[in-house]
Coordinates of C-alpha atoms in Angstrom, one line a residue:
M204 CA 35.7 -43.8 110.4
A205 CA 38.0 -42.4 113.1
T206 CA 41.5 -43.7 113.5
S207 CA 42.0 -45.7 116.7
A208 CA 44.4 -44.0 119.1
E209 CA 46.7 -45.1 121.8
H210 CA 45.8 -43.5 125.1
H211 CA 48.0 -42.2 127.9
D212 CA 47.5 -40.5 131.2
L213 CA 49.8 -37.6 130.3
L214 CA 51.1 -36.3 127.0
I215 CA 53.9 -33.7 127.1
I216 CA 54.7 -31.9 123.8
G217 CA 58.3 -30.8 124.1
S218 CA 61.3 -32.1 126.0
G219 CA 62.7 -28.9 127.5
S220 CA 61.2 -27.6 130.7
G221 CA 58.3 -30.0 130.0
N222 CA 60.6 -32.9 130.7
S223 CA 60.8 -31.8 134.4
L224 CA 57.1 -32.4 134.9
I225 CA 57.6 -36.1 135.4
S226 CA 57.9 -37.1 139.1
E227 CA 57.2 -40.2 141.2
H228 CA 53.6 -39.2 141.1
W229 CA 53.4 -40.7 137.6
K230 CA 54.9 -44.0 138.5
G231 CA 52.4 -46.7 137.5
R232 CA 50.7 -44.4 135.0
S233 CA 51.5 -43.8 131.3
V234 CA 53.4 -40.7 130.2
V235 CA 54.5 -39.9 126.7
I236 CA 56.8 -37.1 125.6
A237 CA 56.6 -36.0 121.9
D238 CA 59.5 -34.0 120.5
S239 CA 60.9 -34.0 116.9
G240 CA 64.0 -32.0 117.9
T241 CA 67.0 -32.8 120.1
F242 CA 66.0 -34.1 123.4
G243 CA 66.3 -31.6 126.2
G244 CA 65.0 -28.5 124.4
T245 CA 66.4 -25.1 123.4
C246 CA 68.2 -24.1 126.6
L247 CA 70.3 -27.3 126.9
N248 CA 71.1 -27.8 123.2
V249 CA 71.2 -24.5 121.4
G250 CA 70.4 -21.8 123.9
C251 CA 71.4 -20.6 127.4
I252 CA 73.9 -23.3 128.4
P253 CA 76.1 -23.7 125.3
T254 CA 76.1 -19.9 124.6
K255 CA 77.3 -19.1 128.1
M256 CA 80.0 -21.8 127.7
Y257 CA 81.2 -19.8 124.7
A258 CA 80.7 -16.4 126.4
Y259 CA 83.0 -17.2 129.3
P260 CA 86.2 -18.1 127.3
A261 CA 85.4 -15.2 124.9
G262 CA 85.3 -12.9 127.8
L263 CA 88.7 -14.2 128.9
A264 CA 90.0 -13.6 125.4
A265 CA 88.8 -9.9 125.5
L266 CA 90.8 -9.1 128.7
P267 CA 94.2 -8.1 127.4
P268 CA 93.3 -4.5 126.5
E269 CA 91.7 -4.0 129.9
A270 CA 94.7 -5.5 131.6
R271 CA 97.1 -3.3 129.8
S272 CA 95.3 -0.2 131.0
L273 CA 96.0 -1.4 134.6
G274 CA 99.7 -2.1 133.9
V275 CA 99.4 -5.8 133.4
G276 CA 100.7 -7.4 130.2
L277 CA 98.4 -10.2 128.9
E278 CA 98.5 -11.6 125.4
F279 CA 95.7 -13.2 123.4
T280 CA 97.4 -15.7 121.0
G281 CA 94.3 -17.1 119.5
A282 CA 91.4 -19.5 120.2
D283 CA 91.3 -23.2 119.6
F284 CA 87.7 -23.1 118.4
P285 CA 87.3 -26.9 117.8
A286 CA 88.6 -27.5 121.3
I287 CA 86.1 -25.0 122.8
R288 CA 83.3 -26.5 120.7
D289 CA 84.1 -30.1 121.7
R290 CA 84.4 -29.3 125.4
I291 CA 80.9 -27.8 125.3
F292 CA 79.1 -30.3 123.1
T293 CA 80.8 -33.5 124.5
R294 CA 79.1 -32.6 127.8
I295 CA 75.8 -31.3 126.4
D296 CA 75.3 -34.0 123.9
G297 CA 75.9 -36.6 126.6
I298 CA 73.3 -35.0 128.8
S299 CA 70.8 -35.0 126.0
R300 CA 71.6 -38.5 125.0
D301 CA 71.3 -39.8 128.6
G302 CA 68.1 -37.9 129.2
L303 CA 66.5 -39.5 126.1
R304 CA 67.7 -42.9 127.1
Y305 CA 66.4 -42.5 130.6
R306 CA 62.9 -41.5 129.5
R307 CA 62.6 -43.8 126.5
D308 CA 64.3 -46.9 127.8
D309 CA 64.9 -46.9 131.6
L310 CA 61.6 -45.8 133.0
D311 CA 58.7 -48.3 132.5
Y312 CA 56.0 -45.6 132.7
T313 CA 57.5 -43.1 130.2
S314 CA 58.0 -43.3 126.5
V315 CA 59.2 -40.9 123.8
I316 CA 57.9 -40.1 120.4
Q317 CA 60.6 -38.5 118.3
E318 CA 58.2 -37.0 115.7
E319 CA 56.4 -33.7 115.2
V320 CA 52.8 -33.8 116.4
R321 CA 49.8 -31.7 115.5
F322 CA 46.4 -31.5 117.2
V323 CA 43.5 -33.2 115.5
G324 CA 41.0 -32.6 118.3
P325 CA 40.8 -31.8 122.0
R326 CA 43.6 -33.7 123.8
R327 CA 44.3 -35.6 120.6
V328 CA 47.4 -35.4 118.3
R329 CA 48.6 -37.1 115.2
T330 CA 52.3 -37.7 114.6
A331 CA 54.1 -37.1 111.3
S332 CA 54.0 -40.8 110.6
G333 CA 50.2 -41.0 111.3
R334 CA 50.0 -42.3 114.9
E335 CA 47.2 -40.8 116.9
I336 CA 47.7 -40.2 120.6
T337 CA 45.1 -39.2 123.2
A338 CA 45.6 -38.3 126.8
D339 CA 43.7 -37.4 129.9
Q340 CA 46.0 -34.5 130.4
V341 CA 48.2 -32.6 127.9
V342 CA 51.0 -30.1 128.4
V343 CA 52.1 -28.0 125.5
A344 CA 55.7 -27.0 126.0
A345 CA 56.8 -27.0 122.3
G346 CA 59.3 -24.1 122.5
S347 CA 60.3 -21.8 119.7
R348 CA 62.6 -21.7 116.6
P349 CA 64.9 -19.1 115.0
T350 CA 63.0 -16.5 112.9
L351 CA 64.1 -16.3 109.3
P352 CA 63.6 -13.4 107.0
A353 CA 62.1 -13.9 103.6
I354 CA 65.2 -13.4 101.5
P355 CA 67.0 -15.6 98.9
G356 CA 70.1 -17.6 99.9
L357 CA 69.2 -18.8 103.3
D358 CA 69.8 -22.4 102.2
L359 CA 73.5 -21.8 101.5
P360 CA 75.9 -23.9 103.8
S361 CA 77.5 -20.7 105.2
V362 CA 74.3 -19.3 106.5
H363 CA 73.5 -20.2 110.1
T364 CA 71.1 -19.6 112.9
S365 CA 71.8 -19.9 116.6
D366 CA 70.9 -23.6 116.3
T367 CA 73.9 -24.3 114.1
V368 CA 76.5 -21.6 114.4
M369 CA 78.0 -23.0 117.6
R370 CA 79.0 -26.3 115.8
L371 CA 81.1 -24.8 113.0
D372 CA 84.2 -26.8 112.0
R373 CA 86.4 -23.7 112.4
L374 CA 86.4 -20.2 113.6
P375 CA 85.1 -18.0 110.7
R376 CA 87.5 -15.3 109.3
R377 CA 84.6 -12.9 108.9
L378 CA 81.2 -13.4 110.4
L379 CA 78.2 -11.3 109.4
V380 CA 75.7 -11.1 112.2
V381 CA 72.2 -10.0 111.2
G382 CA 70.1 -8.6 114.1
G383 CA 70.5 -6.4 117.2
G384 CA 68.8 -8.2 120.0
F385 CA 70.0 -10.6 122.8
I386 CA 71.1 -13.4 120.6
A387 CA 72.8 -11.4 117.9
C388 CA 74.7 -9.3 120.4
E389 CA 75.9 -12.3 122.4
F390 CA 77.2 -14.1 119.3
A391 CA 78.8 -10.9 118.0
S392 CA 80.6 -10.5 121.3
V393 CA 81.6 -14.1 121.5
F394 CA 83.1 -14.4 118.0
A395 CA 84.8 -11.0 118.2
G396 CA 86.4 -12.0 121.5
L397 CA 87.7 -15.3 120.0
G398 CA 89.3 -13.4 117.1
T399 CA 86.8 -13.4 114.2
E400 CA 86.3 -10.2 112.2
V401 CA 82.7 -9.5 113.0
V402 CA 80.3 -7.3 111.0
Q403 CA 76.9 -6.7 112.7
V404 CA 74.0 -5.4 110.6
N405 CA 71.0 -4.0 112.4
R406 CA 67.8 -2.5 111.1
G407 CA 67.6 0.2 113.8
H408 CA 70.3 2.5 115.1
R409 CA 70.4 1.0 118.6
L410 CA 71.3 -2.4 119.8
L411 CA 69.4 -4.1 122.6
K412 CA 66.6 -1.6 122.0
Q413 CA 64.3 -3.4 124.5
H414 CA 66.6 -2.3 127.3
D415 CA 66.6 1.1 129.0
M416 CA 68.1 3.9 126.9
S417 CA 71.1 4.2 129.3
V418 CA 72.1 0.6 128.6
S419 CA 71.1 0.4 124.9
T420 CA 73.0 3.6 123.8
T421 CA 76.1 2.8 125.8
F422 CA 76.2 -0.8 124.6
T423 CA 75.8 0.4 121.0
K424 CA 78.9 2.6 121.4
I425 CA 80.9 -0.1 122.9
A426 CA 79.9 -2.6 120.2
A427 CA 80.9 -0.1 117.5
R428 CA 84.4 0.0 118.9
R429 CA 84.8 -3.7 119.3
W430 CA 83.5 -4.8 115.9
D431 CA 82.2 -3.3 112.6
L432 CA 78.6 -2.2 113.3
R433 CA 76.4 -1.2 110.4
T434 CA 73.0 0.3 111.5
G435 CA 70.1 1.2 109.4
W436 CA 70.5 -1.7 107.0
T437 CA 68.6 -4.9 106.3
P438 CA 69.6 -8.0 104.3
A439 CA 68.2 -8.4 100.8
G440 CA 69.8 -11.6 99.6
I441 CA 72.7 -13.9 100.0
E442 CA 74.7 -15.5 97.1
P443 CA 78.1 -17.2 96.7
V444 CA 81.0 -14.8 95.8
E445 CA 82.0 -14.8 92.1
D446 CA 85.5 -16.1 92.8
A447 CA 85.2 -20.0 92.5
E448 CA 88.0 -20.7 94.9
R449 CA 86.7 -18.4 97.7
A450 CA 83.1 -19.7 97.0
A451 CA 84.3 -23.2 97.6
D452 CA 85.7 -22.1 100.9
G453 CA 82.3 -20.8 101.9
W454 CA 82.5 -17.1 101.2
V455 CA 79.2 -15.5 100.3
R456 CA 78.1 -12.0 99.3
V457 CA 75.3 -10.5 101.4
R458 CA 73.3 -7.7 99.7
L459 CA 72.0 -5.0 102.0
D460 CA 69.2 -2.5 101.5
R461 CA 68.6 0.7 103.5
A462 CA 66.0 -0.2 106.2
E463 CA 62.6 1.3 105.6
G464 CA 62.2 4.5 107.7
Q465 CA 65.9 5.0 108.1
E466 CA 67.5 8.2 106.9
Q467 CA 69.2 7.9 103.5
T468 CA 72.8 8.9 103.1
G469 CA 73.0 8.6 99.3
I470 CA 74.0 5.0 99.5
V471 CA 70.9 2.8 99.3
E472 CA 72.5 -0.6 98.7
E473 CA 75.7 -2.2 100.0
A474 CA 77.2 -5.7 100.0
I475 CA 79.4 -7.5 102.5
E476 CA 81.4 -10.6 101.9
A477 CA 81.8 -13.2 104.7
D478 CA 82.7 -16.8 105.1
A479 CA 79.8 -17.3 107.7
V480 CA 76.5 -15.5 108.2
L481 CA 74.4 -15.7 111.4
I482 CA 70.7 -14.8 111.1
A483 CA 69.6 -13.8 114.6
V484 CA 66.5 -11.6 114.3
G485 CA 64.5 -13.3 117.0
R486 CA 62.6 -16.5 117.7
T487 CA 59.2 -17.7 116.6
P488 CA 57.0 -19.7 119.0
N489 CA 56.1 -23.2 117.5
T490 CA 52.4 -22.5 118.0
D491 CA 51.7 -22.6 114.2
R492 CA 53.2 -26.1 113.9
L493 CA 50.7 -27.5 116.4
D494 CA 47.4 -26.6 114.6
P495 CA 45.9 -25.3 117.9
A496 CA 42.6 -24.5 116.1
A497 CA 42.0 -28.2 115.7
A498 CA 41.9 -28.4 119.5
G499 CA 39.9 -25.2 119.9
L500 CA 42.8 -23.4 121.7
D501 CA 43.1 -19.7 121.7
V502 CA 46.2 -17.9 120.3
T503 CA 47.1 -14.4 121.4
D504 CA 48.1 -11.6 119.0
D505 CA 51.7 -12.3 119.9
G506 CA 51.4 -15.8 118.5
V507 CA 51.5 -17.8 121.8
L508 CA 48.9 -20.0 123.3
A509 CA 46.6 -18.1 125.7
S510 CA 46.4 -19.3 129.3
D511 CA 44.9 -18.4 132.6
E512 CA 46.8 -17.8 135.9
H513 CA 47.0 -21.5 136.5
Q514 CA 48.7 -22.1 133.1
R515 CA 45.6 -23.7 131.7
A516 CA 45.1 -23.3 128.0
L517 CA 42.1 -21.2 127.0
S518 CA 39.3 -21.9 124.5
D519 CA 37.0 -19.0 123.7
G520 CA 38.5 -17.3 126.8
A521 CA 37.6 -20.2 129.2
P522 CA 40.1 -22.7 130.7
V523 CA 40.3 -26.1 129.0
E524 CA 40.2 -29.0 131.4
G525 CA 43.3 -31.0 131.4
V526 CA 45.4 -28.9 129.0
Y527 CA 48.3 -26.8 130.3
V528 CA 50.9 -24.6 128.5
L529 CA 54.3 -23.3 129.4
G530 CA 57.5 -21.9 128.0
D531 CA 58.2 -20.1 124.7
V532 CA 54.9 -21.4 123.2
A533 CA 53.0 -19.8 126.0
N534 CA 54.7 -16.5 126.9
T535 CA 56.7 -13.8 125.1
W536 CA 59.6 -13.7 127.6
Q537 CA 61.4 -16.6 125.9
L538 CA 63.5 -17.1 129.1
K539 CA 64.4 -20.4 130.7
H540 CA 63.8 -19.3 134.2
V541 CA 60.3 -18.3 133.3
A542 CA 59.6 -21.6 131.6
N543 CA 61.0 -23.5 134.7
H544 CA 58.7 -21.6 137.1
E545 CA 55.7 -22.2 134.8
A546 CA 56.7 -25.9 134.8
R547 CA 56.6 -26.0 138.6
V548 CA 53.2 -24.4 138.6
V549 CA 52.0 -26.9 136.0
A550 CA 53.6 -29.9 137.8
H551 CA 51.7 -29.0 140.9
N552 CA 48.4 -28.5 139.1
L553 CA 48.6 -31.7 137.2
E554 CA 49.1 -33.6 140.4
H555 CA 46.6 -31.6 142.5
P556 CA 43.7 -30.6 140.3
D557 CA 41.6 -29.7 143.4
D558 CA 44.3 -27.4 144.8
L559 CA 45.4 -25.3 141.8
R560 CA 48.3 -22.9 142.3
A561 CA 48.5 -19.6 140.4
N562 CA 51.5 -18.2 138.6
T563 CA 52.0 -14.9 140.5
L564 CA 55.8 -14.7 140.5
G565 CA 57.3 -11.5 139.3
P566 CA 59.0 -9.3 138.2
V567 CA 61.0 -11.1 135.5
P568 CA 64.7 -10.3 135.1
A569 CA 66.7 -10.8 131.9
A570 CA 70.5 -10.8 131.2
V571 CA 72.6 -10.6 128.1
F572 CA 76.0 -12.3 128.4
T573 CA 78.0 -9.9 126.2
H574 CA 81.2 -8.3 127.2
P575 CA 80.2 -6.3 129.1
Q576 CA 77.0 -7.9 130.4
A577 CA 73.6 -6.2 130.4
A578 CA 70.8 -7.0 132.7
S579 CA 67.3 -5.6 133.4
V580 CA 64.2 -5.9 135.4
G581 CA 60.9 -4.0 135.4
L582 CA 60.1 -0.8 133.6
T583 CA 62.6 1.2 131.6
V584 CA 62.7 5.0 132.3
E585 CA 60.8 5.6 129.1
Q586 CA 58.1 3.1 130.1
A587 CA 57.9 4.6 133.6
L588 CA 57.5 8.1 132.2
A589 CA 54.7 6.9 130.0
D590 CA 52.9 5.0 132.7
Y591 CA 53.4 7.4 135.7
G592 CA 54.5 10.8 134.3
A593 CA 57.6 12.7 135.0
D594 CA 56.4 14.2 138.3
A595 CA 55.7 10.8 139.8
I596 CA 59.0 9.0 139.3
T597 CA 62.6 9.4 140.3
V598 CA 65.6 8.1 138.4
K599 CA 69.2 7.7 139.3
T600 CA 72.0 6.5 136.9
Q601 CA 75.1 5.5 138.9
S602 CA 78.4 5.0 137.0
F603 CA 80.6 2.1 137.9
G604 CA 83.6 4.4 137.9
D605 CA 82.2 6.3 140.9
V606 CA 82.5 3.4 143.4
A607 CA 85.6 1.9 144.8
Y608 CA 85.6 -1.4 142.8
G609 CA 84.9 0.6 139.7
W610 CA 88.1 2.6 140.4
A611 CA 90.0 -0.6 140.8
M612 CA 88.8 -1.6 137.3
E613 CA 89.3 1.9 135.8
D614 CA 85.7 1.4 134.5
T615 CA 84.5 4.3 132.4
E616 CA 81.4 2.8 130.8
G617 CA 79.4 0.7 133.3
V618 CA 76.1 2.2 134.5
C619 CA 73.3 1.2 136.9
T620 CA 70.0 2.9 136.4
V621 CA 67.2 2.6 138.9
V622 CA 63.7 4.1 138.5
A623 CA 61.2 4.3 141.4
E624 CA 57.9 5.8 142.4
K625 CA 58.8 9.1 144.1
A626 CA 56.0 9.1 146.7
T627 CA 56.5 5.6 148.0
G628 CA 60.0 4.6 147.0
R629 CA 58.6 1.5 145.3
I630 CA 61.2 0.3 142.8
L631 CA 59.8 0.2 139.3
G632 CA 62.8 -1.0 137.3
G633 CA 66.5 -1.5 137.2
H634 CA 69.0 -1.6 134.3
I635 CA 72.7 -2.4 134.5
L636 CA 75.5 -2.5 131.9
G637 CA 78.9 -3.6 133.0
H638 CA 81.0 -6.2 134.7
E639 CA 78.8 -9.0 136.2
A640 CA 75.6 -7.2 135.5
A641 CA 73.7 -10.5 135.5
N642 CA 74.6 -10.9 139.2
L643 CA 74.3 -7.3 140.2
I644 CA 70.7 -7.1 139.1
Q645 CA 69.5 -9.6 141.8
P646 CA 69.2 -7.1 144.7
L647 CA 66.8 -5.0 142.6
V648 CA 64.9 -8.1 141.7
T649 CA 64.6 -9.0 145.4
G650 CA 63.5 -5.5 146.4
M651 CA 60.8 -5.5 143.7
A652 CA 59.6 -9.1 144.4
F653 CA 59.2 -8.6 148.1
G654 CA 58.0 -5.0 148.1
I655 CA 61.1 -3.5 149.8
D656 CA 61.2 0.2 149.1
A657 CA 64.4 1.8 147.6
H658 CA 65.7 3.5 150.8
R659 CA 65.0 0.4 153.0
L660 CA 66.7 -1.9 150.5
A661 CA 69.8 0.4 150.6
R662 CA 69.9 1.1 154.3
G663 CA 68.3 -2.0 155.8
Q664 CA 71.2 -4.3 155.1
Y665 CA 75.0 -4.3 154.9
W666 CA 76.6 -4.0 151.5
P667 CA 80.2 -5.4 151.6
H668 CA 82.7 -2.7 150.9
P669 CA 84.3 -2.3 148.4
A670 CA 82.3 -4.8 146.4
L671 CA 80.9 -3.8 143.1
T672 CA 77.4 -4.2 144.5
E673 CA 77.9 -0.7 145.9
V674 CA 77.0 0.6 142.5
V675 CA 73.5 -0.7 143.1
E676 CA 73.5 0.7 146.7
N677 CA 74.5 4.2 145.6
A678 CA 72.0 4.2 142.8
L679 CA 69.2 3.4 145.3
L680 CA 70.5 6.2 147.7
G681 CA 70.5 8.6 144.8
L682 CA 66.8 8.4 144.3
D683 CA 64.4 11.1 145.5
V684 CA 62.3 8.9 147.7
P685 CA 61.0 9.0 151.3
D686 CA 63.6 8.2 154.1
S687 CA 62.8 4.9 155.7
G688 CA 64.2 6.0 159.0
L689 CA 67.2 3.6 158.8
L690 CA 70.7 5.1 159.0

């Protein structure tokens, strides 16, 4: 005998970008949000926002060496980590708490289920406590979680993920960071800037390997100067140190093995002691926690829910009526601006089922808020070579130190690489490492999004002199592309 279910007009699984779907349209209807985590999702609570609120003060703390090279004496006297932490989370926790109260208590047409849910049929879920919910329309926006390697010792109190490391009671004396991607590099940069002795362990020999080689190799060299970088290693296990007093203070011993496929140097095992460990090897979409097979939903080889151009979930390749997907559970970008745009598409399509809008926005930029920053959009040089061939593309790498503002900073490391189609000037990709890279990438995003060729983008507008944006302008002008006729 089937369990009776409570019915709603709309069920939203996840309270991150999915929370933004609720508009005045739903007034007088019944909307329920199900989320077993902290209300507000990853970006607000454990992702984009708090990490950048750490990255900014850490960047200030890293300035004295740069200032000294310019004849200015600055001194870093230490970081009040609890004060930084409390400034961040007093604000963020308040936003999360107020958001939950507003949806759960203040609006008479919305409710919140603070439990994990799993599908038990099409547009039907069961909560962890056994409640069954059905809805006319369902949006799956369940997000992702930190990926954990299968090694012993992950349950020790000193072992953290990005979900927990920002709420430490004190600044670690030595932090071991495992991983070499966006999250690992941002936290290594933050804690090194604030005064922690950082050891970063990465399986490969390049950090930020998804970025263009010009960015990845340069950043790896910078990181190796700023903190202790160990490449070609992978963690094998974590255990308390033998000394009881140090163990009581949280110190652990992390055993490392040579990564498979990496060249051997005679040493095949190493151990590092630290009073905090951050496991940052990526994030896993929460697809597996939803039991999508019970609802007949397709899952891609990347582990995310398959969807069409309207963000509708697919079943056997066909769109499922009334089921939409968005965010980390539906794409491999794992970027908040992507999830937010998908939410706008879904919000429209929920409210206007006879006038569906497609998600055609592109290209997708990404930024890493290390010191210095890295940013990218489109194809890397290596990808462009593979897709188009060497004769069909043109590449220019412009150094920050070759433009006036770069001279002002005495910058010797910043680079801007642009790759374009030689015959047309169409911009295929842009990659920047250096001061304010996250902002500098935007002109290239604009050019690619609106089909502005490289020469027209450079010559068809003023670039304020001597702003650092001239590094982008000069990179565009350095490409071997057709002249647009503009002076």
